[in-house]
Coordinates of C-alpha atoms and ligand atoms in Angstrom, one line a residue:
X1 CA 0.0 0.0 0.0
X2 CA 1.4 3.7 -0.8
X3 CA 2.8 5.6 1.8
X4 CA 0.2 8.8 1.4
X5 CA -2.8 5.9 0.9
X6 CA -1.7 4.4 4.4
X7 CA -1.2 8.0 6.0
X8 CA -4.6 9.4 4.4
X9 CA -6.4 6.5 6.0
X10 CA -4.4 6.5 9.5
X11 CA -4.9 10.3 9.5
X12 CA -8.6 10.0 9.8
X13 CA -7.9 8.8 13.4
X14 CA -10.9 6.8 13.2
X15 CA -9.9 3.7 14.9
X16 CA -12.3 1.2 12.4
X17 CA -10.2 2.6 9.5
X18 CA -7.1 1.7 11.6
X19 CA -8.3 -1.1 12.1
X20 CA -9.3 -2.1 8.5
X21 CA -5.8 -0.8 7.4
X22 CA -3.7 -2.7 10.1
X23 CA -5.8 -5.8 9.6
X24 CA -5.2 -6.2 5.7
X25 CA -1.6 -5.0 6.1
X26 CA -1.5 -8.1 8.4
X27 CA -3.1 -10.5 6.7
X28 CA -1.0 -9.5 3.8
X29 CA 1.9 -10.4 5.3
X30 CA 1.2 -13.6 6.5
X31 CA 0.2 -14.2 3.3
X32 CA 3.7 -13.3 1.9
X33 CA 5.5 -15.0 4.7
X34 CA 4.8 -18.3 3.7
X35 CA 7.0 -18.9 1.1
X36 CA 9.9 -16.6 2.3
X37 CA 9.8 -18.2 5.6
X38 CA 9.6 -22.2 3.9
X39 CA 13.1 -21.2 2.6
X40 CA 16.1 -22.1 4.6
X41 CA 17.7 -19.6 6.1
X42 CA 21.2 -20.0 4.2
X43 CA 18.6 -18.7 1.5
X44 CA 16.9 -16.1 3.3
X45 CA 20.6 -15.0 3.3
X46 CA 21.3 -15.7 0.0
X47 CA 18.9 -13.0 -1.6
X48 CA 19.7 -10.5 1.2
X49 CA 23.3 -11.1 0.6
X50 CA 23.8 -7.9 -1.9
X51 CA 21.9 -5.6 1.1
X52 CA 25.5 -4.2 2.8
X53 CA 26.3 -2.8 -0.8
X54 CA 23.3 -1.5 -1.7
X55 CA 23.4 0.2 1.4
X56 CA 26.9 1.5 0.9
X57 CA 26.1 2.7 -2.8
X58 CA 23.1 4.7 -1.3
X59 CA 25.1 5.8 1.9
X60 CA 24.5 9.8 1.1
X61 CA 21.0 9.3 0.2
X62 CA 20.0 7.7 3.4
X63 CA 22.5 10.5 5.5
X64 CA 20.7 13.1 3.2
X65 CA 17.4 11.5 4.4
X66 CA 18.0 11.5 7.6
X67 CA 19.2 15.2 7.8
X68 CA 15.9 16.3 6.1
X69 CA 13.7 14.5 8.2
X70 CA 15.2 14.3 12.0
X71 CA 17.8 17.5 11.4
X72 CA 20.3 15.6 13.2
X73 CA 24.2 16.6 11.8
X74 CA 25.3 14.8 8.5
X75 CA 28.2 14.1 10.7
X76 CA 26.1 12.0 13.2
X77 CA 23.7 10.7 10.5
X78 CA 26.6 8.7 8.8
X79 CA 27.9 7.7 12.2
X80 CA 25.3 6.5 14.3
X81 CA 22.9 5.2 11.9
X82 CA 24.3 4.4 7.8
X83 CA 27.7 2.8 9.0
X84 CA 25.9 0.6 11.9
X85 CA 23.2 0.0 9.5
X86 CA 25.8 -1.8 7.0
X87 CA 27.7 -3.5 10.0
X88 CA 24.3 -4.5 11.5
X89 CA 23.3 -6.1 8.3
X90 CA 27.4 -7.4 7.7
X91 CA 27.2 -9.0 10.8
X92 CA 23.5 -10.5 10.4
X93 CA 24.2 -12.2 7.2
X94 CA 27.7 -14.0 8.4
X95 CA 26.3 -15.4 11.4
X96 CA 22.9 -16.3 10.9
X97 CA 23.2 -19.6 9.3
X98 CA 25.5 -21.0 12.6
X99 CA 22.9 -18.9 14.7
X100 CA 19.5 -20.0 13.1
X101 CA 20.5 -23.2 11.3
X102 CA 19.5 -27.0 12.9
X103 CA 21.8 -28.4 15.7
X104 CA 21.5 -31.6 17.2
X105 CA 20.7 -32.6 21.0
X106 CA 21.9 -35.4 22.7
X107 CA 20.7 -36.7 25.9
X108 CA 22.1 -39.5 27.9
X109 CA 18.5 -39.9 29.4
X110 CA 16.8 -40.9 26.0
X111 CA 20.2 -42.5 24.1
X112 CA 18.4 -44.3 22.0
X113 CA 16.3 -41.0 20.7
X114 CA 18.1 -38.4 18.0
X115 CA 16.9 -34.3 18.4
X116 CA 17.3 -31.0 16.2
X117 CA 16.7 -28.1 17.1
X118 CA 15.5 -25.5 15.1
X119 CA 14.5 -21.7 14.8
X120 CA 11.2 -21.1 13.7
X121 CA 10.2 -17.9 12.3
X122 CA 7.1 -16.2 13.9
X123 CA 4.9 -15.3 11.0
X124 CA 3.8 -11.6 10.2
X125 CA 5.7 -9.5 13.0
X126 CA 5.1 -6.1 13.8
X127 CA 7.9 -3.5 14.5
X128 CA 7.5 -0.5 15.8
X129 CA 10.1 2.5 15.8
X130 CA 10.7 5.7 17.1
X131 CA 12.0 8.7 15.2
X132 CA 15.7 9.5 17.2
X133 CA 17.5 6.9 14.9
X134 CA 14.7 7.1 12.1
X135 CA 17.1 4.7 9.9
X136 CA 19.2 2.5 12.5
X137 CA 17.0 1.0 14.6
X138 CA 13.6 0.2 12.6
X139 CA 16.8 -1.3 10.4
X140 CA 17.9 -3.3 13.3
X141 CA 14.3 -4.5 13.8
X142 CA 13.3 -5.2 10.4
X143 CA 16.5 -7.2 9.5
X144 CA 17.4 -10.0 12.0
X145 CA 13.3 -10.6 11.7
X146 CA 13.4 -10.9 7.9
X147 CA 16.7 -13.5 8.1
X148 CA 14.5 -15.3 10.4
X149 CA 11.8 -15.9 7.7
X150 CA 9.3 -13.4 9.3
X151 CA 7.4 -10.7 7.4
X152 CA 7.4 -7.3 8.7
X153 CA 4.7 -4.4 8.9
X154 CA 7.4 -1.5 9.9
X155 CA 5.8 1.3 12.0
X156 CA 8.1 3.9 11.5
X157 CA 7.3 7.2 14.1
X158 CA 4.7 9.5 12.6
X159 CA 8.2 12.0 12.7
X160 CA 10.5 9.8 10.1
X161 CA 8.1 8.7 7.6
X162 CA 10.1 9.0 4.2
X163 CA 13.5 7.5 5.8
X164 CA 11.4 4.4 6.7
X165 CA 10.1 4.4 3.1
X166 CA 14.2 4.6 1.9
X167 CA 14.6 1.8 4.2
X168 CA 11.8 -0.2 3.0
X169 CA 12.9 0.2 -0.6
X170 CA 16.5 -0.6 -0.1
X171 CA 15.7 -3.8 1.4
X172 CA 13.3 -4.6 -1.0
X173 CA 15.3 -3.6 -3.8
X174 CA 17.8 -6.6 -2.9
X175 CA 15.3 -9.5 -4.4
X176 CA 12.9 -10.1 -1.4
X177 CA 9.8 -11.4 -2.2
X178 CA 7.0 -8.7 -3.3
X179 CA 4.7 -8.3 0.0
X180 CA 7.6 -9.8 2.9
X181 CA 8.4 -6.4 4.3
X182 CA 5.4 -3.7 4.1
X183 CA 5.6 0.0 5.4
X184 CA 3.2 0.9 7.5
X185 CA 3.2 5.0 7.7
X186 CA 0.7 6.7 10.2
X187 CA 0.8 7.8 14.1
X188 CA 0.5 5.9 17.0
X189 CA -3.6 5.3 16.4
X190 CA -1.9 2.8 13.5
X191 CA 1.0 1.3 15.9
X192 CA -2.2 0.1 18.5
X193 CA -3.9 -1.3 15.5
X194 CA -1.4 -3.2 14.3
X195 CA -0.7 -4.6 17.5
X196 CA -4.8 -5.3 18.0
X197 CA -4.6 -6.9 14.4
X198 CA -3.3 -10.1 16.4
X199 CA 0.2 -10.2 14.3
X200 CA 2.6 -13.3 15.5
X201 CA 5.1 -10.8 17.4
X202 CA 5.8 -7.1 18.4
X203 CA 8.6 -5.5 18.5
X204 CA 8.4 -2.1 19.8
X205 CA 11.2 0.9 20.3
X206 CA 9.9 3.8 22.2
X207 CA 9.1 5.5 25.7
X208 CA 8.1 3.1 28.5
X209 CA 4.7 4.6 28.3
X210 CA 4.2 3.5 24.9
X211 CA 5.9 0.1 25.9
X212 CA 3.2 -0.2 28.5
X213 CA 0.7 -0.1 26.4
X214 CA 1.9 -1.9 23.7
X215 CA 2.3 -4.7 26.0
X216 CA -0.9 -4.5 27.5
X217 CA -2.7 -5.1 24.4
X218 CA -0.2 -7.8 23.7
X219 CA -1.1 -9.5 26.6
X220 CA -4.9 -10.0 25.5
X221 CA -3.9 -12.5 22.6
X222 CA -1.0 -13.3 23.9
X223 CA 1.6 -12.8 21.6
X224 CA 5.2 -12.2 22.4
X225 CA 6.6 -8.8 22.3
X226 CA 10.6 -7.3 22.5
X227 CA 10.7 -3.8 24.2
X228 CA 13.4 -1.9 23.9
X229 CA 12.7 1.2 26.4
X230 CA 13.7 4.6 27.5
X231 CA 16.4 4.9 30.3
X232 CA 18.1 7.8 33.0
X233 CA 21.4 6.5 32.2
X234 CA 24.3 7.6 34.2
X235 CA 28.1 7.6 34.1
X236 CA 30.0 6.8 37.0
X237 CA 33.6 8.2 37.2
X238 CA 35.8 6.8 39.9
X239 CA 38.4 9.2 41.7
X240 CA 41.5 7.9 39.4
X241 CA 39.5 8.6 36.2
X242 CA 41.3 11.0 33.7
X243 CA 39.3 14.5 33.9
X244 CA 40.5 15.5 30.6
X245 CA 39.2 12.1 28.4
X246 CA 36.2 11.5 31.0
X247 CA 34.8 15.0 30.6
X248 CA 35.2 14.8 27.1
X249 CA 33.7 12.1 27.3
X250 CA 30.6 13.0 29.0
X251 CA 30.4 16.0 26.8
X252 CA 29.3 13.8 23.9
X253 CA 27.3 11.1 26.1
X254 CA 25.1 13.4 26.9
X255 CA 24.2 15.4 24.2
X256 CA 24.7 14.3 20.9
X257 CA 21.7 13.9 18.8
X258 CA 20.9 17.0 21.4
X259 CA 20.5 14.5 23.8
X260 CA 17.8 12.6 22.3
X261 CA 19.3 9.3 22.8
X262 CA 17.8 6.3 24.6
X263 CA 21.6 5.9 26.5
X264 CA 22.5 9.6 26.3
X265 CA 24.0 10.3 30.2
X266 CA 21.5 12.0 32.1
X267 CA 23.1 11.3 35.0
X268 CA 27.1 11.8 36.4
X269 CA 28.1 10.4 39.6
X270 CA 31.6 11.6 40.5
X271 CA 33.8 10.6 43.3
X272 CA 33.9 13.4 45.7
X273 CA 37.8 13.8 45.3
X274 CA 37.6 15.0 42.0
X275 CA 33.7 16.5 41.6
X276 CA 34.5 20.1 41.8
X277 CA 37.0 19.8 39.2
X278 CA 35.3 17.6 37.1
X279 CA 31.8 19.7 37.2
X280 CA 34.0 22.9 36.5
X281 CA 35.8 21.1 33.2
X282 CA 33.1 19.4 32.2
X283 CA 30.6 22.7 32.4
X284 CA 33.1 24.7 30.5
X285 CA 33.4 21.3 27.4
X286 CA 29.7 21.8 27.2
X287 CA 29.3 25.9 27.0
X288 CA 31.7 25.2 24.2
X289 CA 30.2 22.8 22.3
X290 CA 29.4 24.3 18.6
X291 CA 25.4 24.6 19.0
X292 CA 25.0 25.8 15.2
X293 CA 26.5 23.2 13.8
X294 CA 27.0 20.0 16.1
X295 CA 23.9 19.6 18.2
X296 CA 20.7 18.5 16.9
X297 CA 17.6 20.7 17.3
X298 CA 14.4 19.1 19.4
X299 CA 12.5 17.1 17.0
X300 CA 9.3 19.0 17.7
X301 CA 8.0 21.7 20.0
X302 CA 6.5 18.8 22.3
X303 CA 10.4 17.5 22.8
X304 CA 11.5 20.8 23.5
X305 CA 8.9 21.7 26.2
X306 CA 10.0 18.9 27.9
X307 CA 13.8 20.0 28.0
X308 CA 11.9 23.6 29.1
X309 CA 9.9 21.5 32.3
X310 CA 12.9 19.3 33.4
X311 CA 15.3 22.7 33.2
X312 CA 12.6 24.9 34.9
X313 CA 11.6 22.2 37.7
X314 CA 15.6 22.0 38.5
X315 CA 15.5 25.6 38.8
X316 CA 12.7 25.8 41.1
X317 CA 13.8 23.3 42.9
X318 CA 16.9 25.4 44.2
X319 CA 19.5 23.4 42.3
X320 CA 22.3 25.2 40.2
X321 CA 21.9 25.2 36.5
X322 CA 24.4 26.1 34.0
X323 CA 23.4 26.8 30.8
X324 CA 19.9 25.2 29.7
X325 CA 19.5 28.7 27.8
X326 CA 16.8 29.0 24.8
X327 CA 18.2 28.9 21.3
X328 CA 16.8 29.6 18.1
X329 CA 15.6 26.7 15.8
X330 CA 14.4 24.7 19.0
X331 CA 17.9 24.1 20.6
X332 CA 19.2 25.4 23.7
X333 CA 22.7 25.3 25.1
X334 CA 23.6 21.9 26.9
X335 CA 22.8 22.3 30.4
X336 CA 24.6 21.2 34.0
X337 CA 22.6 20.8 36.7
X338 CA 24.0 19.9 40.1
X339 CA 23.2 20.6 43.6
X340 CA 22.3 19.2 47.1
X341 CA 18.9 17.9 46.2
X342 CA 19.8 16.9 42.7
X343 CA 19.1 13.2 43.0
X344 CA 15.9 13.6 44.4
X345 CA 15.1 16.0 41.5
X346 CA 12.8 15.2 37.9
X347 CA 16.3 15.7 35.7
X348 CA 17.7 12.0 37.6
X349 CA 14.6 10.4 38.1
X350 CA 12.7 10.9 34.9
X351 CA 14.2 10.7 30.9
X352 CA 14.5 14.0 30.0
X353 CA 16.1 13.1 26.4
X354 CA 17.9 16.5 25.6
X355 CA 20.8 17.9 26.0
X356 CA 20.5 18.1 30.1
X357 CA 22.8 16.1 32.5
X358 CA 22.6 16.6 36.3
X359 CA 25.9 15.4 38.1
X360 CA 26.2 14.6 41.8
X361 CA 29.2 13.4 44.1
X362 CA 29.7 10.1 46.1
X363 CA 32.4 8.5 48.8
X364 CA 32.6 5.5 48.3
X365 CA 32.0 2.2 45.3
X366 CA 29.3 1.2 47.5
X367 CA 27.7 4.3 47.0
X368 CA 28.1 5.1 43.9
X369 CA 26.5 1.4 43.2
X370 CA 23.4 2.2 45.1
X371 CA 22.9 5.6 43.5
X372 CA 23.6 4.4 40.3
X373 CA 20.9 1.3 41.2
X374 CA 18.4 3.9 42.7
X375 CA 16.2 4.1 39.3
X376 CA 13.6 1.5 38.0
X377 CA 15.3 2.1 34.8
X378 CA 18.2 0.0 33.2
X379 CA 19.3 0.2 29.8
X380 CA 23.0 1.7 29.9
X381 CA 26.2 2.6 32.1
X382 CA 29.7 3.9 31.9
X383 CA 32.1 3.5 34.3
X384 CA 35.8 5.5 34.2
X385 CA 38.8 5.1 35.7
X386 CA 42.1 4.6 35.1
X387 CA 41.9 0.6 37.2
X388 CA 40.5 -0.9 34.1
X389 CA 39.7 -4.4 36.4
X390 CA 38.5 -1.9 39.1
X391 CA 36.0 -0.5 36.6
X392 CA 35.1 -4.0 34.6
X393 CA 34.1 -5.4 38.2
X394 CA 32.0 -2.2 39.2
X395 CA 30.2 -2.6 36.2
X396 CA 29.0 -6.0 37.0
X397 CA 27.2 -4.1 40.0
X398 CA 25.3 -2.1 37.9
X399 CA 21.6 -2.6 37.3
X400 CA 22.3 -1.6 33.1
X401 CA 21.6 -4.1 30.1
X402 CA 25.2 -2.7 28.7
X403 CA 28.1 -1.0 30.4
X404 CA 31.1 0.4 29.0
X405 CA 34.1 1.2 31.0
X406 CA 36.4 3.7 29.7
X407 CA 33.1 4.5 27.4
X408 CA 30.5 6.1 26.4
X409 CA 27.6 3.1 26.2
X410 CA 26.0 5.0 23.3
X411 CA 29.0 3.6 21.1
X412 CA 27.9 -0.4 22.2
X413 CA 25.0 0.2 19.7
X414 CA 27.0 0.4 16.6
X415 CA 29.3 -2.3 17.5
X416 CA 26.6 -5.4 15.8
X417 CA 28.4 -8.0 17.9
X418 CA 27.1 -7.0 21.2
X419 CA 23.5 -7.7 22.1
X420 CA 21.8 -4.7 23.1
X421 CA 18.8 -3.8 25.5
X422 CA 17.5 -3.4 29.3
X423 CA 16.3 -4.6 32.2
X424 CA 13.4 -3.1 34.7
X425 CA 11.3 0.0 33.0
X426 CA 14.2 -0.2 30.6
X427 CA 12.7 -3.3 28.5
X428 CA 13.5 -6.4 27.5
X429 CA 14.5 -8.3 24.3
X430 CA 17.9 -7.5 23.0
X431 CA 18.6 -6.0 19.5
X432 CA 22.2 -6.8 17.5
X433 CA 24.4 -9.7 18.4
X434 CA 23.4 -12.8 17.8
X435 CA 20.5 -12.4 20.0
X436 CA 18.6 -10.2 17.5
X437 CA 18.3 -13.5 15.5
X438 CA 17.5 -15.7 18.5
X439 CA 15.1 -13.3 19.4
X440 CA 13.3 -13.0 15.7
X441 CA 12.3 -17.0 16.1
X442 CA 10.9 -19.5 18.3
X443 CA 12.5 -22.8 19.5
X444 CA 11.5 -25.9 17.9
X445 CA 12.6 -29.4 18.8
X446 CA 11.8 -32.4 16.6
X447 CA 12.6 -36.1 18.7
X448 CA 12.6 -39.3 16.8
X449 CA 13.9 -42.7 16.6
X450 CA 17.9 -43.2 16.4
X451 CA 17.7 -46.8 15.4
X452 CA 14.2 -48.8 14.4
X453 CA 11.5 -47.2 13.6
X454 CA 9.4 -48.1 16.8
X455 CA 11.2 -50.4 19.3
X456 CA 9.5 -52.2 22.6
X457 CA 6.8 -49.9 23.9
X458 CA 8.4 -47.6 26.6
X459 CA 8.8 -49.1 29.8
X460 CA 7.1 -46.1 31.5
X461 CA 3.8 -46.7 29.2
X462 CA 0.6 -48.8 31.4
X463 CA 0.5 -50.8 32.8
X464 CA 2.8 -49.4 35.8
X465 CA 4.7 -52.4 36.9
X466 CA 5.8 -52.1 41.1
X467 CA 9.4 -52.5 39.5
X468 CA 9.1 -49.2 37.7
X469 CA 9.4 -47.1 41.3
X470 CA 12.7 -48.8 41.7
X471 CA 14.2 -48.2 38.2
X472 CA 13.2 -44.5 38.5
X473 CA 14.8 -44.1 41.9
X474 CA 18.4 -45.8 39.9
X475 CA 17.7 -43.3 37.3
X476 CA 17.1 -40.5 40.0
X477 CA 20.3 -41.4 41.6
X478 CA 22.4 -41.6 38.1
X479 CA 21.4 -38.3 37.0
X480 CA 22.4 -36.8 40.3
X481 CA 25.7 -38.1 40.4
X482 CA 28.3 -35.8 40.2
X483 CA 31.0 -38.0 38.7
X484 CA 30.7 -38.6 35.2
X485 CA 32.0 -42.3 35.2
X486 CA 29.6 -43.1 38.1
X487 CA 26.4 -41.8 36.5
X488 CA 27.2 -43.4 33.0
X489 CA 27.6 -46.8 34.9
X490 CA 24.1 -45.5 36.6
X491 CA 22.3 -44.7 33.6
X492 CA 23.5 -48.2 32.5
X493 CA 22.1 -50.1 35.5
X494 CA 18.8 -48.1 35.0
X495 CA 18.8 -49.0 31.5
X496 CA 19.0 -52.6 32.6
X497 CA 16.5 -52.6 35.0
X498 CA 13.7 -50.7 32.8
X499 CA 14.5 -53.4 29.9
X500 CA 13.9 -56.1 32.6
X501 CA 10.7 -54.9 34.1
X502 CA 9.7 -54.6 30.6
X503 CA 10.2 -57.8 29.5
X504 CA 8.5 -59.3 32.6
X505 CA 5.4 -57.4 32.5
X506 CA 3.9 -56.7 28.7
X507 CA 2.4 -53.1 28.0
X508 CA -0.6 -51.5 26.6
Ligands
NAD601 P1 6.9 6.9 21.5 O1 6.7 5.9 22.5 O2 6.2 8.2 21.6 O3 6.6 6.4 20.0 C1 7.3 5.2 19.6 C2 6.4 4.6 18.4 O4 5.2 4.1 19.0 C3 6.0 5.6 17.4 O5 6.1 4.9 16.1 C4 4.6 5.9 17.7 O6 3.8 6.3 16.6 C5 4.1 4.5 18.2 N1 2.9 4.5 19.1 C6 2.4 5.5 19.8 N2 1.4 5.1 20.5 C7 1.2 3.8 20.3 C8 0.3 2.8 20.7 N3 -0.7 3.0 21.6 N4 0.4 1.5 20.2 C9 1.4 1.2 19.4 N5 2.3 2.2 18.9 C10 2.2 3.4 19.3 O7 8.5 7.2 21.5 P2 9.3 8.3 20.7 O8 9.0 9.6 21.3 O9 9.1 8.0 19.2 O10 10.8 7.8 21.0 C11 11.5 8.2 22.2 C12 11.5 7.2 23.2 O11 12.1 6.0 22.7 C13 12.4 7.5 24.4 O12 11.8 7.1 25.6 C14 13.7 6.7 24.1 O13 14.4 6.4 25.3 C15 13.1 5.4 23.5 N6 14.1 4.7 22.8 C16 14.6 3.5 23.3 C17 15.6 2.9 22.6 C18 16.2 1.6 23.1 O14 17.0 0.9 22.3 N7 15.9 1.1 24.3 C19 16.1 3.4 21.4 C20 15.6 4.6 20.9 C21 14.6 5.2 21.6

């Protein structure tokens, strides 16, 4: 369906037109799915195989795109979202065969029985994007679940329309079937549709409110969904950290893409040793960051009154705020916000996605863990300090689905290898890494005979022979054995005994 025909009829906001939209876009792609999903997936691969260069040919189009639509720098268009997009898609292609292909299972508690394992695609999923990385992350959706053998409606934000239809195009411009990845174009009146259209998954990427309610409705069929949430993410900087690199940095953490990144640093928590210096470098690294050309404007007026709240509440509050001053073309300077109260205030506690950080001080590990840990959220960290093992083992006390020591988090998302997402409000389901493809299918494991076709009825099978208690207290006693020698030899004696109860009494 055309991109204005979709938007005309999702623009009418009349939820039976959504409806009718989202339910033939559904059945649609079920439809399509069944022969691209039928294929194995070293096929699947095969006609997505040309999709790194076609994105590489097209790599100023979809930066020019991006610009024109978001009005994020060229600089971080090319960056964060066209050069992931290609390693996302490198790294897909390589591993999916190992990652999705059939293994075998072997258990010594059914030897005589021969499993595979396989990864089943889900059927018409549903993915559902914001607009801060209009062209990285509905990619990141939309590929692993195609490799899979899914079809996908793509839900692009209301905001970042016409990159999703580059997107769409690209893709399908590699050879994939006619009807396997549709675009869905409308505002979140479409996105509940879709989801009430009973599709076979969900995968949603957008503010925990959203989430909520995406879930919610999920919940009545149900059918599985992947969040991938909002987050207060902080950076913790350890007393040996090096102020110079650290509030560099944090500089960047927290504002690029003004800020209006799911792991931008909203929060700093800096060992008391070396807070007044930091806060004083690190205020000065941000009133000099280049606001005409290298931060990105709100996306709308509705972002940028909630920069305007979060700045204003801090100020009433009492705490200190530097910079946080209005700018033309809906930017304003990065702003600092520290102060006694600062960790009970709305710029810690809620995601105020702009270019805003608030930074208070701590004593000891113990505390930093706990303040750090004092949020429902979860999606990122950074730790700094010049003890890289000091670092690496505070990280594994933070409540964050990635942490980067040395670090800014945000950078884990273009590196395709590592799987990405949260835990609490932060979401769950993990995007990139091999996960991505785990995540796009469901499990499937086929049994059968390793020798004759049928063999002597199962010993276990009526009628239940007094013997059978025995044998299953051998077997109990086998599996729990710790040494591997002794519980073969158990399994063994088992064995035996089943066969023997078997052959005294006959079966069903
Ligand atoms: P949003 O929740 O307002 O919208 C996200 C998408 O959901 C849009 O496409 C929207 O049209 C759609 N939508 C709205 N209502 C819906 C409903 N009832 N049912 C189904 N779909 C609906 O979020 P946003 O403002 O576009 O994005 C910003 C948020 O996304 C921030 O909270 C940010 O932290 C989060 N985010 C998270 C990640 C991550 O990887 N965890 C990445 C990027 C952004």
């Amino acid at each position: 369906m055309p991109l204005e025909q979709v938007q005309r009829v999702a623009g009418a906001a009349e939820a039976e037109t959504a409806d009718h939209v989202a339910a033939t876009l559904i059945a649609r792609a079920r439809a399509a799915q069944a022969g691209w999903g039928a294929l194995e997936v070293g096929e699947r691969v095969r006609v997505l195989a040309g999709l790194p260069g076609v994105l590489l040919g097209n790599i100023d189009r979809i930066a020019a795109a991006i610009v024109a639509e978001n009005g994020k720098p060229r600089a971080e268009a090319l960056a964060h979202e066209v050069v992931p997009a290609i390693a996302v898609a490198r790294h897909h292609l390589d591993v999916a065969v190992r990652t999705l292909g059939p293994s075998r299972i072997t258990s010594p508690t059914a030897p005589y029985r021969s499993a595979v394992r396989t990864h089943r695609p889900y059927g018409a999923v549903v993915a559902i994007a914001p607009w801060n990385l209009p062209f990285l992350i509905p990619f990141s959706q939309v590929l692993p679940a195609l490799i899979a053998g899914n079809s996908v409606v793509l839900k692009p934000s209301e905001l970042t329309p016409r990159v999703a239809e580059l997107l769409v195009e690209l893709i399908t411009d590699c050879g994939l079937p006619e009807g396997v990845l549709r675009l869905a174009a409308g505002d979140g009146s479409l996105g509940a549709a879709l989801v009430r259209a009973r599709p076979d998954k969900v995968l949603f990427t957008g503010s925990v409110a959203t989430g909520q309610r995406v879930m919610a409705a999920a919940a009545r069929f149900p059918i599985p969904v992947g969040l991938e949430l909002g987050g207060v993410d902080a950076a913790v900087v350890l007393a040996d950290a090096d102020l110079e690199f650290t509030t560099s940095a944090v500089a960047w953490g927290a504002t690029f893409n003004g800020g209006q990144a799911c792991c931008s640093i909203e929060r700093v928590l800096v060992h008391a040793d070396l807070f007044e210096a930091f806060r004083a470098r690190l205020e000065d690294k941000l009133r000099r960051v280049d606001t005409r050309v290298d931060l990105a404007p709100a996306i709308d007026d509705r972002q940028r009154e909630i920069w305007r709240q979060h700045v204003r509440a801090a100020r009433e509050c009492g705490l200190e705020v530097r910079g946080g001053d209005e700018l033309p073309g809906r930017k304003i300077t990065p702003a600092l916000i520290s102060g006694d109260a600062v960790t009970a205030s709305t710029v810690w506690l809620e995601e105020t996605f702009g270019p805003v950080v608030a930074i208070a001080p701590f004593d000891t590990d113990e505390q930093a863990v706990a303040l750090h840990n004092d949020t429902e959220y979860g999606l990122t960290a950074s730790v700094f300090s010049a003890d890289v093992d000091r670092a690496r083992a505070l990280a594994g006390r933070l409540h964050a689905g990635s942490v980067a020591v040395n670090d800014v988090a945000a950078t884990m998302y273009s590196t395709p290898e590592y799987p990405w997402g949260g835990v609490g409000r932060s979401g769950f389901g993990r995007s990139h890494g091999v996960d991505a493809l785990l995540d796009a299918a469901w499990v499937q494991v086929i049994d059968a005979p390793r020798g004759p076709a049928f063999g002597p009825k199962r010993p276990w099978w009526y009628p239940y022979a007094p013997e059978l208690e025995d044998a299953m207290r051998a077997l109990a006693a086998a599996i729990a054995e710790p040494r591997l020698g002794t519980r073969l030899r158990g399994y063994g004696r088992a064995g035996h005994q089943l066969l023997t109860m078997l052959s005294r009494t006959p079966k069903l």
